mmCIF file with all atom_site columns, C-alpha atoms in Angstrom:
data_model
loop_
_atom_site.group_PDB
_atom_site.id
_atom_site.type_symbol
_atom_site.label_atom_id
_atom_site.label_alt_id
_atom_site.label_comp_id
_atom_site.label_asym_id
_atom_site.label_entity_id
_atom_site.label_seq_id
_atom_site.pdbx_PDB_ins_code
_atom_site.Cartn_x
_atom_site.Cartn_y
_atom_site.Cartn_z
_atom_site.occupancy
_atom_site.B_iso_or_equiv
_atom_site.pdbx_formal_charge
_atom_site.auth_seq_id
_atom_site.auth_comp_id
_atom_site.auth_asym_id
_atom_site.auth_atom_id
_atom_site.pdbx_PDB_model_num
ATOM 1   C CA . MET A 1 1   ? 7.640   -6.757  30.535  1.00 0.00 ? 1   MET A CA 1
ATOM 2   C CA . HIS A 1 2   ? 6.259   -4.446  27.695  1.00 0.00 ? 2   HIS A CA 1
ATOM 3   C CA . ARG A 1 3   ? 9.392   -2.372  27.823  1.00 0.00 ? 3   ARG A CA 1
ATOM 4   C CA . SER A 1 4   ? 11.745  -5.304  27.486  1.00 0.00 ? 4   SER A CA 1
ATOM 5   C CA . ASN A 1 5   ? 9.866   -6.853  24.564  1.00 0.00 ? 5   ASN A CA 1
ATOM 6   C CA . GLY A 1 6   ? 9.737   -3.493  22.697  1.00 0.00 ? 6   GLY A CA 1
ATOM 7   C CA . VAL A 1 7   ? 5.910   -3.100  22.722  1.00 0.00 ? 7   VAL A CA 1
ATOM 8   C CA . LEU A 1 8   ? 6.096   0.310   24.470  1.00 0.00 ? 8   LEU A CA 1
ATOM 9   C CA . SER A 1 9   ? 8.615   1.752   22.023  1.00 0.00 ? 9   SER A CA 1
ATOM 10  C CA . MET A 1 10  ? 6.524   0.466   19.024  1.00 0.00 ? 10  MET A CA 1
ATOM 11  C CA . THR A 1 11  ? 3.413   1.997   20.458  1.00 0.00 ? 11  THR A CA 1
ATOM 12  C CA . GLU A 1 12  ? 5.173   5.278   21.003  1.00 0.00 ? 12  GLU A CA 1
ATOM 13  C CA . ARG A 1 13  ? 6.572   5.204   17.507  1.00 0.00 ? 13  ARG A CA 1
ATOM 14  C CA . ASN A 1 14  ? 3.110   4.503   16.051  1.00 0.00 ? 14  ASN A CA 1
ATOM 15  C CA . ARG A 1 15  ? 1.526   7.345   18.088  1.00 0.00 ? 15  ARG A CA 1
ATOM 16  C CA . LYS A 1 16  ? 3.927   9.772   16.486  1.00 0.00 ? 16  LYS A CA 1
ATOM 17  C CA . ILE A 1 17  ? 3.214   8.724   12.863  1.00 0.00 ? 17  ILE A CA 1
ATOM 18  C CA . LYS A 1 18  ? -0.546  7.966   12.876  1.00 0.00 ? 18  LYS A CA 1
ATOM 19  C CA . THR A 1 19  ? -3.527  9.237   14.833  1.00 0.00 ? 19  THR A CA 1
ATOM 20  C CA . ALA A 1 20  ? -5.463  5.915   14.811  1.00 0.00 ? 20  ALA A CA 1
ATOM 21  C CA . PRO A 1 21  ? -5.258  2.431   13.367  1.00 0.00 ? 21  PRO A CA 1
ATOM 22  C CA . GLU A 1 22  ? -5.209  2.660   9.636   1.00 0.00 ? 22  GLU A CA 1
ATOM 23  C CA . ARG A 1 23  ? -7.710  0.718   7.551   1.00 0.00 ? 23  ARG A CA 1
ATOM 24  C CA . TRP A 1 24  ? -8.038  -0.054  3.884   1.00 0.00 ? 24  TRP A CA 1
ATOM 25  C CA . PRO A 1 25  ? -9.298  1.975   2.014   1.00 0.00 ? 25  PRO A CA 1
ATOM 26  C CA . TYR A 1 26  ? -9.158  5.581   3.262   1.00 0.00 ? 26  TYR A CA 1
ATOM 27  C CA . TYR A 1 27  ? -11.902 6.907   1.158   1.00 0.00 ? 27  TYR A CA 1
ATOM 28  C CA . ARG A 1 28  ? -15.084 8.616   2.266   1.00 0.00 ? 28  ARG A CA 1
ATOM 29  C CA . SER A 1 29  ? -17.951 6.245   3.000   1.00 0.00 ? 29  SER A CA 1
ATOM 30  C CA . GLN A 1 30  ? -21.430 7.437   2.235   1.00 0.00 ? 30  GLN A CA 1
ATOM 31  C CA . SER A 1 31  ? -22.760 5.539   5.304   1.00 0.00 ? 31  SER A CA 1
ATOM 32  C CA . VAL A 1 32  ? -20.970 7.470   8.050   1.00 0.00 ? 32  VAL A CA 1
ATOM 33  C CA . LEU A 1 33  ? -23.267 7.973   11.055  1.00 0.00 ? 33  LEU A CA 1
ATOM 34  C CA . PRO A 1 34  ? -23.484 11.240  12.966  1.00 0.00 ? 34  PRO A CA 1
ATOM 35  C CA . ALA A 1 35  ? -20.834 11.936  15.569  1.00 0.00 ? 35  ALA A CA 1
ATOM 36  C CA . GLY A 1 36  ? -21.558 10.838  19.120  1.00 0.00 ? 36  GLY A CA 1
ATOM 37  C CA . ASN A 1 37  ? -23.178 7.508   18.330  1.00 0.00 ? 37  ASN A CA 1
ATOM 38  C CA . GLY A 1 38  ? -20.588 5.695   20.454  1.00 0.00 ? 38  GLY A CA 1
ATOM 39  C CA . ASN A 1 39  ? -19.381 3.404   17.677  1.00 0.00 ? 39  ASN A CA 1
ATOM 40  C CA . PRO A 1 40  ? -15.582 3.633   17.494  1.00 0.00 ? 40  PRO A CA 1
ATOM 41  C CA . ASP A 1 41  ? -15.509 2.290   13.942  1.00 0.00 ? 41  ASP A CA 1
ATOM 42  C CA . GLU A 1 42  ? -17.819 5.052   12.749  1.00 0.00 ? 42  GLU A CA 1
ATOM 43  C CA . GLN A 1 43  ? -15.843 7.674   14.644  1.00 0.00 ? 43  GLN A CA 1
ATOM 44  C CA . LEU A 1 44  ? -12.685 6.365   12.917  1.00 0.00 ? 44  LEU A CA 1
ATOM 45  C CA . LYS A 1 45  ? -14.410 6.720   9.559   1.00 0.00 ? 45  LYS A CA 1
ATOM 46  C CA . GLN A 1 46  ? -15.395 10.303  10.348  1.00 0.00 ? 46  GLN A CA 1
ATOM 47  C CA . GLN A 1 47  ? -11.863 11.045  11.498  1.00 0.00 ? 47  GLN A CA 1
ATOM 48  C CA . ASN A 1 48  ? -10.488 9.589   8.264   1.00 0.00 ? 48  ASN A CA 1
ATOM 49  C CA . ASP A 1 49  ? -12.996 11.637  6.214   1.00 0.00 ? 49  ASP A CA 1
ATOM 50  C CA . THR A 1 50  ? -11.432 14.898  7.496   1.00 0.00 ? 50  THR A CA 1
ATOM 51  C CA . GLU A 1 51  ? -7.887  13.542  7.711   1.00 0.00 ? 51  GLU A CA 1
ATOM 52  C CA . PHE A 1 52  ? -7.661  12.078  4.269   1.00 0.00 ? 52  PHE A CA 1
ATOM 53  C CA . PRO A 1 53  ? -9.952  14.216  1.976   1.00 0.00 ? 53  PRO A CA 1
ATOM 54  C CA . GLU A 1 54  ? -7.848  13.397  -1.077  1.00 0.00 ? 54  GLU A CA 1
ATOM 55  C CA . PHE A 1 55  ? -9.198  9.832   -0.990  1.00 0.00 ? 55  PHE A CA 1
ATOM 56  C CA . GLU A 1 56  ? -12.886 10.859  -1.218  1.00 0.00 ? 56  GLU A CA 1
ATOM 57  C CA . ASP A 1 57  ? -14.797 8.333   -3.249  1.00 0.00 ? 57  ASP A CA 1
ATOM 58  C CA . SER A 1 58  ? -11.589 7.153   -4.970  1.00 0.00 ? 58  SER A CA 1
ATOM 59  C CA . LEU A 1 59  ? -8.999  4.486   -5.020  1.00 0.00 ? 59  LEU A CA 1
ATOM 60  C CA . ASP A 1 60  ? -6.425  6.349   -7.061  1.00 0.00 ? 60  ASP A CA 1
ATOM 61  C CA . PHE A 1 61  ? -3.345  4.211   -6.332  1.00 0.00 ? 61  PHE A CA 1
ATOM 62  C CA . ASN A 1 62  ? -0.749  2.933   -8.716  1.00 0.00 ? 62  ASN A CA 1
ATOM 63  C CA . ILE A 1 63  ? 1.186   0.936   -6.111  1.00 0.00 ? 63  ILE A CA 1
ATOM 64  C CA . VAL A 1 64  ? 0.088   -0.415  -2.766  1.00 0.00 ? 64  VAL A CA 1
ATOM 65  C CA . PHE A 1 65  ? 2.464   -1.862  -0.074  1.00 0.00 ? 65  PHE A CA 1
ATOM 66  C CA . THR A 1 66  ? 1.303   -4.065  2.790   1.00 0.00 ? 66  THR A CA 1
ATOM 67  C CA . CYS A 1 67  ? 3.371   -5.611  5.598   1.00 0.00 ? 67  CYS A CA 1
ATOM 68  C CA . GLU A 1 68  ? 1.221   -8.638  6.550   1.00 0.00 ? 68  GLU A CA 1
ATOM 69  C CA . GLU A 1 69  ? -0.139  -11.302 4.237   1.00 0.00 ? 69  GLU A CA 1
ATOM 70  C CA . ARG A 1 70  ? -3.618  -10.996 5.758   1.00 0.00 ? 70  ARG A CA 1
ATOM 71  C CA . CYS A 1 71  ? -3.644  -7.262  4.821   1.00 0.00 ? 71  CYS A CA 1
ATOM 72  C CA . PHE A 1 72  ? -2.361  -8.122  1.270   1.00 0.00 ? 72  PHE A CA 1
ATOM 73  C CA . ASP A 1 73  ? -5.230  -10.670 0.966   1.00 0.00 ? 73  ASP A CA 1
ATOM 74  C CA . ALA A 1 74  ? -7.782  -8.147  2.089   1.00 0.00 ? 74  ALA A CA 1
ATOM 75  C CA . VAL A 1 75  ? -6.542  -5.425  -0.328  1.00 0.00 ? 75  VAL A CA 1
ATOM 76  C CA . VAL A 1 76  ? -6.576  -7.881  -3.265  1.00 0.00 ? 76  VAL A CA 1
ATOM 77  C CA . GLU A 1 77  ? -9.984  -9.191  -2.255  1.00 0.00 ? 77  GLU A CA 1
ATOM 78  C CA . ASP A 1 78  ? -11.299 -5.661  -2.054  1.00 0.00 ? 78  ASP A CA 1
ATOM 79  C CA . PHE A 1 79  ? -10.129 -4.788  -5.542  1.00 0.00 ? 79  PHE A CA 1
ATOM 80  C CA . ILE A 1 80  ? -11.623 -8.030  -6.951  1.00 0.00 ? 80  ILE A CA 1
ATOM 81  C CA . SER A 1 81  ? -15.004 -7.425  -5.225  1.00 0.00 ? 81  SER A CA 1
ATOM 82  C CA . ARG A 1 82  ? -15.190 -3.853  -6.476  1.00 0.00 ? 82  ARG A CA 1
ATOM 83  C CA . SER A 1 83  ? -14.778 -4.971  -10.073 1.00 0.00 ? 83  SER A CA 1
ATOM 84  C CA . TYR A 1 84  ? -16.972 -8.101  -9.839  1.00 0.00 ? 84  TYR A CA 1
ATOM 85  C CA . PHE A 1 85  ? -20.210 -6.293  -10.859 1.00 0.00 ? 85  PHE A CA 1
ATOM 86  C CA . SER A 1 86  ? -18.689 -3.972  -13.443 1.00 0.00 ? 86  SER A CA 1
ATOM 87  C CA . PRO A 1 87  ? -15.821 -5.757  -15.224 1.00 0.00 ? 87  PRO A CA 1
ATOM 88  C CA . SER A 1 88  ? -16.190 -3.505  -18.279 1.00 0.00 ? 88  SER A CA 1
ATOM 89  C CA . GLU A 1 89  ? -15.062 -0.541  -16.184 1.00 0.00 ? 89  GLU A CA 1
ATOM 90  C CA . LEU A 1 90  ? -11.606 -2.045  -15.357 1.00 0.00 ? 90  LEU A CA 1
ATOM 91  C CA . ASN A 1 91  ? -9.281  0.498   -16.848 1.00 0.00 ? 91  ASN A CA 1
ATOM 92  C CA . LYS A 1 92  ? -6.710  1.240   -14.163 1.00 0.00 ? 92  LYS A CA 1
ATOM 93  C CA . LYS A 1 93  ? -3.898  -1.083  -13.029 1.00 0.00 ? 93  LYS A CA 1
ATOM 94  C CA . VAL A 1 94  ? -2.601  -1.244  -9.479  1.00 0.00 ? 94  VAL A CA 1
ATOM 95  C CA . HIS A 1 95  ? 0.525   -3.146  -8.428  1.00 0.00 ? 95  HIS A CA 1
ATOM 96  C CA . ILE A 1 96  ? 0.173   -4.618  -4.920  1.00 0.00 ? 96  ILE A CA 1
ATOM 97  C CA . PHE A 1 97  ? 3.253   -5.688  -2.932  1.00 0.00 ? 97  PHE A CA 1
ATOM 98  C CA . ASN A 1 98  ? 3.439   -7.417  0.432   1.00 0.00 ? 98  ASN A CA 1
ATOM 99  C CA . ILE A 1 99  ? 6.672   -7.452  2.349   1.00 0.00 ? 99  ILE A CA 1
ATOM 100 C CA . GLU A 1 100 ? 6.178   -9.690  5.365   1.00 0.00 ? 100 GLU A CA 1
ATOM 101 C CA . ILE A 1 101 ? 7.608   -7.853  8.411   1.00 0.00 ? 101 ILE A CA 1
ATOM 102 C CA . ARG A 1 102 ? 7.504   -9.119  11.950  1.00 0.00 ? 102 ARG A CA 1
ATOM 103 C CA . ASP A 1 103 ? 5.887   -6.687  14.365  1.00 0.00 ? 103 ASP A CA 1
ATOM 104 C CA . ASP A 1 104 ? 8.884   -5.677  16.391  1.00 0.00 ? 104 ASP A CA 1
ATOM 105 C CA . ASN A 1 105 ? 10.989  -2.593  16.422  1.00 0.00 ? 105 ASN A CA 1
ATOM 106 C CA . GLU A 1 106 ? 14.149  -3.959  14.745  1.00 0.00 ? 106 GLU A CA 1
ATOM 107 C CA . SER A 1 107 ? 12.183  -5.739  11.979  1.00 0.00 ? 107 SER A CA 1
ATOM 108 C CA . ALA A 1 108 ? 10.126  -2.611  11.389  1.00 0.00 ? 108 ALA A CA 1
ATOM 109 C CA . ILE A 1 109 ? 13.206  -0.448  10.899  1.00 0.00 ? 109 ILE A CA 1
ATOM 110 C CA . ILE A 1 110 ? 14.854  -2.980  8.486   1.00 0.00 ? 110 ILE A CA 1
ATOM 111 C CA . GLY A 1 111 ? 11.624  -3.644  6.694   1.00 0.00 ? 111 GLY A CA 1
ATOM 112 C CA . GLY A 1 112 ? 10.816  0.106   6.366   1.00 0.00 ? 112 GLY A CA 1
ATOM 113 C CA . LYS A 1 113 ? 14.153  0.790   4.781   1.00 0.00 ? 113 LYS A CA 1
ATOM 114 C CA . ALA A 1 114 ? 13.765  -2.187  2.453   1.00 0.00 ? 114 ALA A CA 1
ATOM 115 C CA . ILE A 1 115 ? 10.285  -1.031  1.357   1.00 0.00 ? 115 ILE A CA 1
ATOM 116 C CA . LEU A 1 116 ? 11.620  2.471   0.813   1.00 0.00 ? 116 LEU A CA 1
ATOM 117 C CA . GLU A 1 117 ? 14.350  1.040   -1.386  1.00 0.00 ? 117 GLU A CA 1
ATOM 118 C CA . LEU A 1 118 ? 11.833  -1.013  -3.402  1.00 0.00 ? 118 LEU A CA 1
ATOM 119 C CA . ALA A 1 119 ? 9.565   2.069   -3.731  1.00 0.00 ? 119 ALA A CA 1
ATOM 120 C CA . ASN A 1 120 ? 12.465  4.240   -4.963  1.00 0.00 ? 120 ASN A CA 1
ATOM 121 C CA . SER A 1 121 ? 13.503  1.561   -7.474  1.00 0.00 ? 121 SER A CA 1
ATOM 122 C CA . LEU A 1 122 ? 9.943   1.407   -8.769  1.00 0.00 ? 122 LEU A CA 1
ATOM 123 C CA . GLN A 1 123 ? 9.700   5.197   -8.919  1.00 0.00 ? 123 GLN A CA 1
ATOM 124 C CA . GLY A 1 124 ? 13.045  5.384   -10.834 1.00 0.00 ? 124 GLY A CA 1
ATOM 125 C CA . ALA A 1 125 ? 11.855  2.802   -13.351 1.00 0.00 ? 125 ALA A CA 1
ATOM 126 C CA . TYR A 1 126 ? 8.543   4.519   -13.728 1.00 0.00 ? 126 TYR A CA 1
ATOM 127 C CA . ASN A 1 127 ? 10.256  7.929   -14.303 1.00 0.00 ? 127 ASN A CA 1
ATOM 128 C CA . GLU A 1 128 ? 12.653  6.377   -16.846 1.00 0.00 ? 128 GLU A CA 1
ATOM 129 C CA . SER A 1 129 ? 9.809   4.751   -18.752 1.00 0.00 ? 129 SER A CA 1
ATOM 130 C CA . TYR A 1 130 ? 7.758   7.935   -18.692 1.00 0.00 ? 130 TYR A CA 1
ATOM 131 C CA . SER A 1 131 ? 10.662  10.059  -20.005 1.00 0.00 ? 131 SER A CA 1
ATOM 132 C CA . ASP A 1 132 ? 11.251  7.470   -22.783 1.00 0.00 ? 132 ASP A CA 1
ATOM 133 C CA . ILE A 1 133 ? 7.592   7.708   -23.792 1.00 0.00 ? 133 ILE A CA 1
ATOM 134 C CA . THR A 1 134 ? 7.561   11.559  -23.819 1.00 0.00 ? 134 THR A CA 1
ATOM 135 C CA . GLU A 1 135 ? 10.766  11.549  -25.860 1.00 0.00 ? 135 GLU A CA 1
ATOM 136 C CA . LEU A 1 136 ? 9.314   8.981   -28.232 1.00 0.00 ? 136 LEU A CA 1
ATOM 137 C CA . ASN A 1 137 ? 12.175  6.547   -27.684 1.00 0.00 ? 137 ASN A CA 1
ATOM 138 C CA . GLU A 1 138 ? 11.296  3.443   -29.651 1.00 0.00 ? 138 GLU A CA 1
ATOM 139 C CA . ASN A 1 139 ? 13.725  1.269   -27.713 1.00 0.00 ? 139 ASN A CA 1
ATOM 140 C CA . SER A 1 140 ? 12.177  1.983   -24.352 1.00 0.00 ? 140 SER A CA 1
ATOM 141 C CA . GLU A 1 141 ? 10.979  -0.753  -22.060 1.00 0.00 ? 141 GLU A CA 1
ATOM 142 C CA . PRO A 1 142 ? 7.477   -0.299  -20.537 1.00 0.00 ? 142 PRO A CA 1
ATOM 143 C CA . PHE A 1 143 ? 7.370   0.176   -16.753 1.00 0.00 ? 143 PHE A CA 1
ATOM 144 C CA . ASP A 1 144 ? 5.346   -3.049  -16.214 1.00 0.00 ? 144 ASP A CA 1
ATOM 145 C CA . ASP A 1 145 ? 8.070   -5.072  -17.996 1.00 0.00 ? 145 ASP A CA 1
ATOM 146 C CA . LYS A 1 146 ? 10.714  -3.764  -15.574 1.00 0.00 ? 146 LYS A CA 1
ATOM 147 C CA . ILE A 1 147 ? 8.920   -4.801  -12.398 1.00 0.00 ? 147 ILE A CA 1
ATOM 148 C CA . MET A 1 148 ? 9.974   -8.414  -12.234 1.00 0.00 ? 148 MET A CA 1
ATOM 149 C CA . ASP A 1 149 ? 13.661  -7.401  -12.682 1.00 0.00 ? 149 ASP A CA 1
ATOM 150 C CA . ILE A 1 150 ? 13.328  -4.868  -9.868  1.00 0.00 ? 150 ILE A CA 1
ATOM 151 C CA . ILE A 1 151 ? 11.723  -7.483  -7.639  1.00 0.00 ? 151 ILE A CA 1
ATOM 152 C CA . THR A 1 152 ? 14.446  -10.049 -8.434  1.00 0.00 ? 152 THR A CA 1
ATOM 153 C CA . ASN A 1 153 ? 17.204  -7.524  -7.607  1.00 0.00 ? 153 ASN A CA 1
ATOM 154 C CA . TRP A 1 154 ? 15.444  -6.365  -4.445  1.00 0.00 ? 154 TRP A CA 1
ATOM 155 C CA . GLN A 1 155 ? 14.865  -9.938  -3.317  1.00 0.00 ? 155 GLN A CA 1
ATOM 156 C CA . SER A 1 156 ? 18.560  -10.811 -3.746  1.00 0.00 ? 156 SER A CA 1
ATOM 157 C CA . GLN A 1 157 ? 19.380  -8.000  -1.301  1.00 0.00 ? 157 GLN A CA 1
ATOM 158 C CA . TYR A 1 158 ? 16.553  -8.808  1.153   1.00 0.00 ? 158 TYR A CA 1
ATOM 159 C CA . SER A 1 159 ? 16.213  -12.544 0.924   1.00 0.00 ? 159 SER A CA 1
ATOM 160 C CA . ASN A 1 160 ? 15.050  -12.659 4.576   1.00 0.00 ? 160 ASN A CA 1
ATOM 161 C CA . LEU A 1 161 ? 11.963  -10.558 3.718   1.00 0.00 ? 161 LEU A CA 1
ATOM 162 C CA . PRO A 1 162 ? 9.277   -12.646 1.898   1.00 0.00 ? 162 PRO A CA 1
ATOM 163 C CA . LEU A 1 163 ? 7.596   -10.695 -0.921  1.00 0.00 ? 163 LEU A CA 1
ATOM 164 C CA . LEU A 1 164 ? 4.231   -11.201 -2.588  1.00 0.00 ? 164 LEU A CA 1
ATOM 165 C CA . TYR A 1 165 ? 3.239   -9.352  -5.708  1.00 0.00 ? 165 TYR A CA 1
ATOM 166 C CA . THR A 1 166 ? 0.164   -9.181  -7.873  1.00 0.00 ? 166 THR A CA 1
ATOM 167 C CA . VAL A 1 167 ? -1.579  -6.826  -10.231 1.00 0.00 ? 167 VAL A CA 1
ATOM 168 C CA . CYS A 1 168 ? -5.242  -5.854  -9.861  1.00 0.00 ? 168 CYS A CA 1
ATOM 169 C CA . PHE A 1 169 ? -7.479  -3.702  -12.021 1.00 0.00 ? 169 PHE A CA 1
ATOM 170 C CA . HIS A 1 170 ? -10.199 -1.198  -11.056 1.00 0.00 ? 170 HIS A CA 1
#
C-alpha cells in the first residue's frame, strides 16, 4: 500500500536530503539539555546545533519559503512574538512566502521547481537592484517594489499553486 501511494519513495527522498525533521528556527537554543536524557526533541536540538552552526543565536534570513500554510503561520507568528517586547529593535526585513504543495511525490517535484524559479526571479531582481544602487543609477527600482510584479508573473505560470506572501521585521 505505501509503495503504491508513493509514501515509501517520499520517505526515501527525504532521507537523502535531511537527517531529521526540520523545525523552525535552526538556531542554537540556550536551553539544550545534556545528551542521553531520552527526549527526542532535545536530541534533535543538539543535532541541529552541530549541523547548522551558522544559525547560532541568529535569524539572518532575507527570504523564507514554506510549503504548508500551518508552517507559514508558525513562522510569521514566531517573528511577531520575537519583536513584541522590543519593537524599537526592528531593523531587518524578511519576506515570507508560502507555496502550498500537496505532500506527494509528483506535487513535490512540480512545487520544488516552481519555488526554485520564484527564488531565482527574486535573486535576479535583488542583484539588479543592488547593482543599480552601487552604480548610483537614479532610475533604479528598489527590490521591494519589484516583488509584487515577480509574484504576479510567477502566479500566472503556476496558477495551480496557491501563494501567500507577507513581510515581517526583526
